[in-house]
Coordinates of C-alpha atoms and ligand atoms in Angstrom, one line a residue:
M1 CA -41.5 -60.6 32.5
N2 CA -38.3 -60.2 34.6
T3 CA -38.7 -57.1 36.9
S4 CA -34.9 -56.7 37.1
L5 CA -34.7 -55.8 33.3
P6 CA -33.9 -52.1 32.6
I7 CA -36.3 -49.5 31.2
G8 CA -35.3 -48.4 27.7
I9 CA -35.3 -44.7 26.8
F10 CA -34.6 -43.2 23.4
D11 CA -34.3 -39.7 22.0
S12 CA -33.0 -38.2 18.9
G13 CA -29.9 -37.1 20.8
V14 CA -28.9 -35.6 24.1
G15 CA -32.2 -33.8 25.0
G16 CA -33.8 -36.9 26.3
L17 CA -31.4 -36.8 29.2
T18 CA -33.9 -34.4 30.8
V19 CA -36.4 -37.3 30.7
Y20 CA -33.8 -39.8 32.0
R21 CA -33.1 -37.4 34.9
A22 CA -36.8 -37.3 35.8
L23 CA -37.1 -41.1 35.6
H24 CA -34.0 -41.6 37.6
E25 CA -35.2 -39.3 40.3
H26 CA -38.7 -40.9 40.6
L27 CA -37.6 -44.5 40.1
P28 CA -34.3 -45.0 42.1
N29 CA -34.7 -48.8 42.1
E30 CA -34.7 -49.0 38.3
R31 CA -31.9 -49.4 35.8
F32 CA -32.0 -47.5 32.5
V33 CA -30.6 -48.1 29.0
Y34 CA -30.6 -44.9 27.0
L35 CA -30.1 -44.5 23.2
G36 CA -29.4 -41.1 21.7
D37 CA -29.6 -41.1 17.9
T38 CA -26.9 -38.4 17.6
A39 CA -26.1 -39.4 14.0
R40 CA -29.6 -38.5 12.8
V41 CA -30.6 -35.6 15.1
P42 CA -32.7 -33.4 14.6
Y43 CA -36.0 -35.2 14.1
G44 CA -38.0 -32.1 14.6
T45 CA -37.7 -31.0 10.9
K46 CA -38.1 -34.4 9.3
S47 CA -41.0 -36.1 7.6
L48 CA -43.4 -38.6 9.1
A49 CA -42.0 -41.5 7.2
T50 CA -38.4 -40.7 8.2
V51 CA -39.3 -40.2 11.9
E52 CA -41.2 -43.5 11.9
R53 CA -38.3 -45.4 10.4
Y54 CA -35.8 -43.9 12.8
A55 CA -38.1 -44.5 15.8
V56 CA -38.7 -48.2 14.9
E57 CA -35.0 -48.8 14.4
N58 CA -34.2 -47.3 17.8
A59 CA -37.0 -49.2 19.5
R60 CA -35.9 -52.5 18.0
F61 CA -32.3 -51.9 19.1
L62 CA -33.3 -51.3 22.7
A63 CA -35.8 -54.2 22.7
A64 CA -33.0 -56.5 21.4
H65 CA -31.0 -55.6 24.5
G66 CA -33.7 -56.8 26.8
I67 CA -35.9 -54.1 28.4
K68 CA -39.2 -54.4 30.3
M69 CA -40.7 -51.1 29.1
L70 CA -39.9 -48.4 26.5
V71 CA -40.1 -44.7 27.2
V72 CA -40.0 -42.5 24.0
A73 CA -38.4 -39.4 25.4
C74 CA -38.4 -37.6 22.1
N75 CA -41.5 -35.5 21.7
T76 CA -41.3 -35.6 17.9
A77 CA -41.0 -39.4 17.7
S78 CA -43.8 -39.6 20.4
A79 CA -46.1 -37.4 18.3
L80 CA -45.4 -39.0 14.9
A81 CA -44.4 -42.6 15.5
L82 CA -46.3 -44.2 18.3
P83 CA -48.5 -46.6 16.2
A84 CA -45.4 -47.7 14.2
I85 CA -43.4 -48.4 17.4
R86 CA -46.3 -50.2 19.1
S87 CA -46.7 -52.5 16.2
A88 CA -43.0 -53.3 16.2
L89 CA -42.7 -54.2 19.9
Q90 CA -44.3 -56.6 22.3
I91 CA -43.7 -54.5 25.4
D92 CA -45.4 -51.5 26.9
V93 CA -44.4 -48.2 25.2
V94 CA -44.9 -44.9 27.0
V95 CA -44.6 -41.6 25.1
V96 CA -44.4 -38.1 26.5
I97 CA -47.4 -36.5 24.8
G98 CA -50.3 -37.9 26.8
P99 CA -48.6 -37.4 30.2
G100 CA -47.7 -33.8 29.3
A101 CA -51.2 -33.1 28.0
R102 CA -52.9 -34.6 31.1
A103 CA -50.6 -32.7 33.5
A104 CA -51.4 -29.4 31.7
V105 CA -55.2 -30.0 32.0
A106 CA -54.9 -31.0 35.7
K107 CA -52.7 -28.0 36.6
R108 CA -55.0 -25.6 34.7
K109 CA -58.0 -26.7 36.6
Q110 CA -56.3 -25.8 39.8
A111 CA -55.1 -22.4 38.3
G112 CA -58.2 -20.7 36.8
G113 CA -57.6 -17.0 35.9
L114 CA -58.3 -14.7 33.1
R115 CA -56.1 -16.1 30.4
T116 CA -57.9 -18.9 28.8
Q117 CA -55.5 -21.0 26.7
I118 CA -53.1 -23.8 27.1
G119 CA -49.9 -23.2 25.2
V120 CA -47.6 -25.9 23.8
I121 CA -44.1 -25.1 22.5
A122 CA -42.4 -27.9 20.5
T123 CA -40.5 -28.7 17.3
E124 CA -42.0 -27.9 13.9
S125 CA -42.9 -31.6 13.2
T126 CA -44.5 -32.0 16.6
V127 CA -46.6 -28.8 16.1
Q128 CA -47.6 -29.9 12.6
S129 CA -48.8 -33.3 13.9
G130 CA -51.3 -31.6 16.2
A131 CA -50.7 -34.5 18.7
Y132 CA -50.6 -32.2 21.8
T133 CA -53.8 -30.4 20.8
A134 CA -55.5 -33.8 20.3
A135 CA -54.2 -35.2 23.6
I136 CA -55.2 -32.0 25.5
R137 CA -58.7 -32.1 24.0
K138 CA -59.0 -35.8 24.9
A139 CA -58.4 -34.8 28.6
D140 CA -60.6 -31.6 28.3
P141 CA -62.8 -31.3 25.2
D142 CA -63.4 -27.6 25.9
A143 CA -59.7 -26.6 26.2
L144 CA -58.4 -23.9 23.9
V145 CA -54.9 -24.8 22.7
I146 CA -52.2 -22.7 21.0
E147 CA -49.1 -24.5 19.6
R148 CA -45.9 -22.8 18.6
A149 CA -42.7 -24.1 17.1
C150 CA -39.5 -22.8 18.7
P151 CA -36.8 -24.6 16.7
L152 CA -33.9 -22.4 17.8
F153 CA -34.4 -23.4 21.4
V154 CA -32.8 -26.8 20.6
Q155 CA -29.5 -25.4 19.5
L156 CA -29.4 -22.8 22.4
A157 CA -29.9 -25.7 24.9
E158 CA -27.2 -27.8 23.2
E159 CA -24.8 -24.8 23.4
G160 CA -25.6 -24.5 27.1
W161 CA -26.9 -21.0 26.6
A162 CA -29.6 -21.4 29.2
D163 CA -29.9 -17.7 30.0
N164 CA -28.0 -15.2 28.1
E165 CA -28.8 -12.1 25.9
V166 CA -29.3 -14.1 22.7
T167 CA -31.6 -16.7 24.4
R168 CA -33.6 -13.9 26.0
T169 CA -34.1 -12.1 22.7
I170 CA -35.1 -15.3 20.9
A171 CA -37.5 -16.3 23.7
E172 CA -39.1 -12.9 23.5
T173 CA -39.5 -13.2 19.7
Y174 CA -41.1 -16.6 20.0
L175 CA -43.2 -16.1 23.1
A176 CA -44.1 -12.5 23.7
D177 CA -47.6 -12.7 22.3
L178 CA -48.4 -15.8 24.5
R179 CA -48.0 -13.7 27.6
S180 CA -51.6 -12.4 27.4
K181 CA -53.1 -15.6 26.2
V182 CA -51.9 -18.7 28.1
D183 CA -52.2 -19.7 31.8
T184 CA -50.3 -23.0 31.2
L185 CA -47.5 -23.8 28.9
V186 CA -46.3 -27.3 28.0
L187 CA -42.6 -27.7 27.3
G188 CA -43.2 -30.1 24.5
C189 CA -39.6 -30.8 23.5
T190 CA -36.8 -32.6 25.4
H191 CA -34.5 -29.6 25.3
Y192 CA -36.8 -26.9 26.6
P193 CA -36.6 -27.7 30.3
I194 CA -33.0 -26.6 30.1
L195 CA -34.2 -23.1 29.2
R196 CA -37.0 -23.2 31.8
D197 CA -36.0 -20.1 33.7
V198 CA -35.8 -17.8 30.7
I199 CA -39.1 -19.2 29.3
Q200 CA -40.8 -18.7 32.6
R201 CA -39.6 -15.1 32.8
T202 CA -40.6 -14.4 29.2
V203 CA -44.2 -15.7 29.5
G204 CA -44.7 -14.4 33.1
E205 CA -44.0 -15.9 36.5
D206 CA -47.7 -16.9 37.1
V207 CA -47.8 -19.2 34.0
N208 CA -47.7 -22.9 34.9
L209 CA -44.9 -24.6 33.0
I210 CA -45.4 -28.3 32.4
D211 CA -42.4 -30.5 31.9
S212 CA -43.6 -33.4 29.8
G213 CA -40.6 -35.5 30.9
E214 CA -41.4 -35.0 34.6
A215 CA -45.1 -35.9 33.9
T216 CA -44.0 -39.0 32.0
A217 CA -41.8 -40.2 34.9
L218 CA -44.8 -40.1 37.2
E219 CA -47.0 -42.1 34.8
V220 CA -44.2 -44.7 34.2
K221 CA -44.0 -45.1 38.0
S222 CA -47.7 -45.9 38.2
L223 CA -47.7 -48.1 35.1
L224 CA -44.8 -50.2 36.4
K225 CA -46.7 -50.8 39.7
E226 CA -50.0 -51.6 37.8
R227 CA -48.2 -54.2 35.6
G228 CA -46.3 -55.7 38.6
L229 CA -43.0 -54.7 36.9
A230 CA -41.5 -52.3 39.5
R231 CA -38.3 -53.3 41.2
L232 CA -38.9 -53.4 44.9
S233 CA -35.3 -53.0 46.0
P234 CA -32.3 -51.2 44.7
P235 CA -30.2 -53.0 42.1
T236 CA -27.6 -55.3 43.7
G237 CA -24.5 -53.6 44.8
A238 CA -25.8 -50.1 44.5
L239 CA -25.3 -48.1 47.7
E240 CA -26.9 -44.9 46.5
R241 CA -27.9 -44.4 42.9
Q242 CA -26.2 -41.5 41.1
L243 CA -27.1 -40.1 37.7
C244 CA -25.0 -41.8 35.0
D245 CA -23.6 -44.4 37.3
D246 CA -22.5 -47.8 35.9
L247 CA -25.9 -49.4 36.4
D248 CA -27.2 -47.3 33.5
H249 CA -26.0 -47.9 30.0
F250 CA -25.9 -45.2 27.3
Y251 CA -25.6 -45.7 23.6
V252 CA -25.2 -43.1 20.9
T253 CA -25.2 -43.5 17.1
D254 CA -22.4 -40.9 16.7
A255 CA -20.0 -38.5 18.5
A256 CA -19.9 -40.2 21.9
E257 CA -17.3 -37.6 23.1
R258 CA -19.7 -34.8 22.4
F259 CA -22.6 -36.6 24.0
A260 CA -20.5 -37.1 27.2
R261 CA -19.6 -33.4 27.3
V262 CA -23.2 -32.2 26.9
A263 CA -24.4 -34.9 29.4
E264 CA -22.0 -33.5 31.9
R265 CA -23.4 -30.0 31.4
F266 CA -27.1 -31.2 31.6
L267 CA -26.7 -33.6 34.4
G268 CA -23.5 -32.7 36.2
A269 CA -22.1 -36.2 35.4
K270 CA -20.6 -38.1 32.4
P271 CA -22.1 -41.5 31.6
S272 CA -19.8 -44.3 33.1
R273 CA -20.9 -46.7 30.4
L274 CA -21.2 -45.1 26.9
E275 CA -20.8 -46.8 23.6
A276 CA -21.2 -45.8 20.0
V277 CA -23.4 -48.2 17.9
E278 CA -25.3 -48.4 14.6
V279 CA -29.0 -49.1 15.1
W280 CA -29.9 -49.6 11.4
G281 CA -29.2 -52.8 9.7
E282 CA -27.0 -55.1 11.8
D283 CA -26.3 -53.8 15.3
R284 CA -22.6 -53.5 15.6
L285 CA -20.2 -51.5 17.7
K286 CA -18.5 -48.6 15.9
S287 CA -15.8 -48.3 18.5
Ligands
DGL1 N1 -35.9 -34.6 20.9 C1 -36.6 -33.7 20.0 C2 -38.0 -33.5 20.6 O1 -38.2 -33.6 21.8 C3 -35.9 -32.4 19.9 C4 -34.6 -32.4 19.1 C5 -34.9 -32.9 17.6 O2 -35.5 -32.1 16.8 O3 -34.6 -34.0 17.3 O4 -38.9 -33.2 19.9

């Protein structure tokens, strides 16, 4: 396997940019190719069969472009479609559920305290799958887990309403009762790190918030090393890596302009290389 190949990342849309940002920060020598399935977002309310189909089409599209590893940034696709993706690809596939769950258990052991549960907030489909509870219990069979769907958080993050009156009221409605129950809370959806401050204040400053994307970036770093796939020096010509510079390639399945605007709000930079594509059927450029 060629170590200079990029790492593929896909998400249902723009939210996975939080995972891209974490990967970029921890792996400055690597190049990334990101696919946001903006034509078919959201995944969080769709059925298992549909999410599997979308996820496999996205994974095949990225694999056809030549990647050395695939990171599934979307929690919903990670929770529902990992077996389907693994059977469709020949390369390593990393999803965000296991790293997020393991990070929660590790943090919690350090924390202790009176509240006894690990909370997970995610989309409806992720919560229904029970994937986080299973992964947390695998890391700690005695863990008590409480999962909660917070679907409106996705739209609030997309609007850039990271901390206003409406967001605070919705956060209070979703999370108030978790305050007395959880000592650790997993942000089990790509968009939720954008609302991190308001979530933290709502559940209490002493609750450990776990960003699954951040935890995944650390696991990808060790896996690359273990497999001998890590790039040991910066990509040729790169002086200092910047988020969204022209070494990273971004694809979307619709509305590239909107993706660029939201990316700028999330990351402070617009992708230099951004193309609209179709990932189902024949891969072909739309524009
Ligand atoms: N990317 C999705 C996730 O992390 C959130 C948005 C959606 O519902 O597609 O679960």
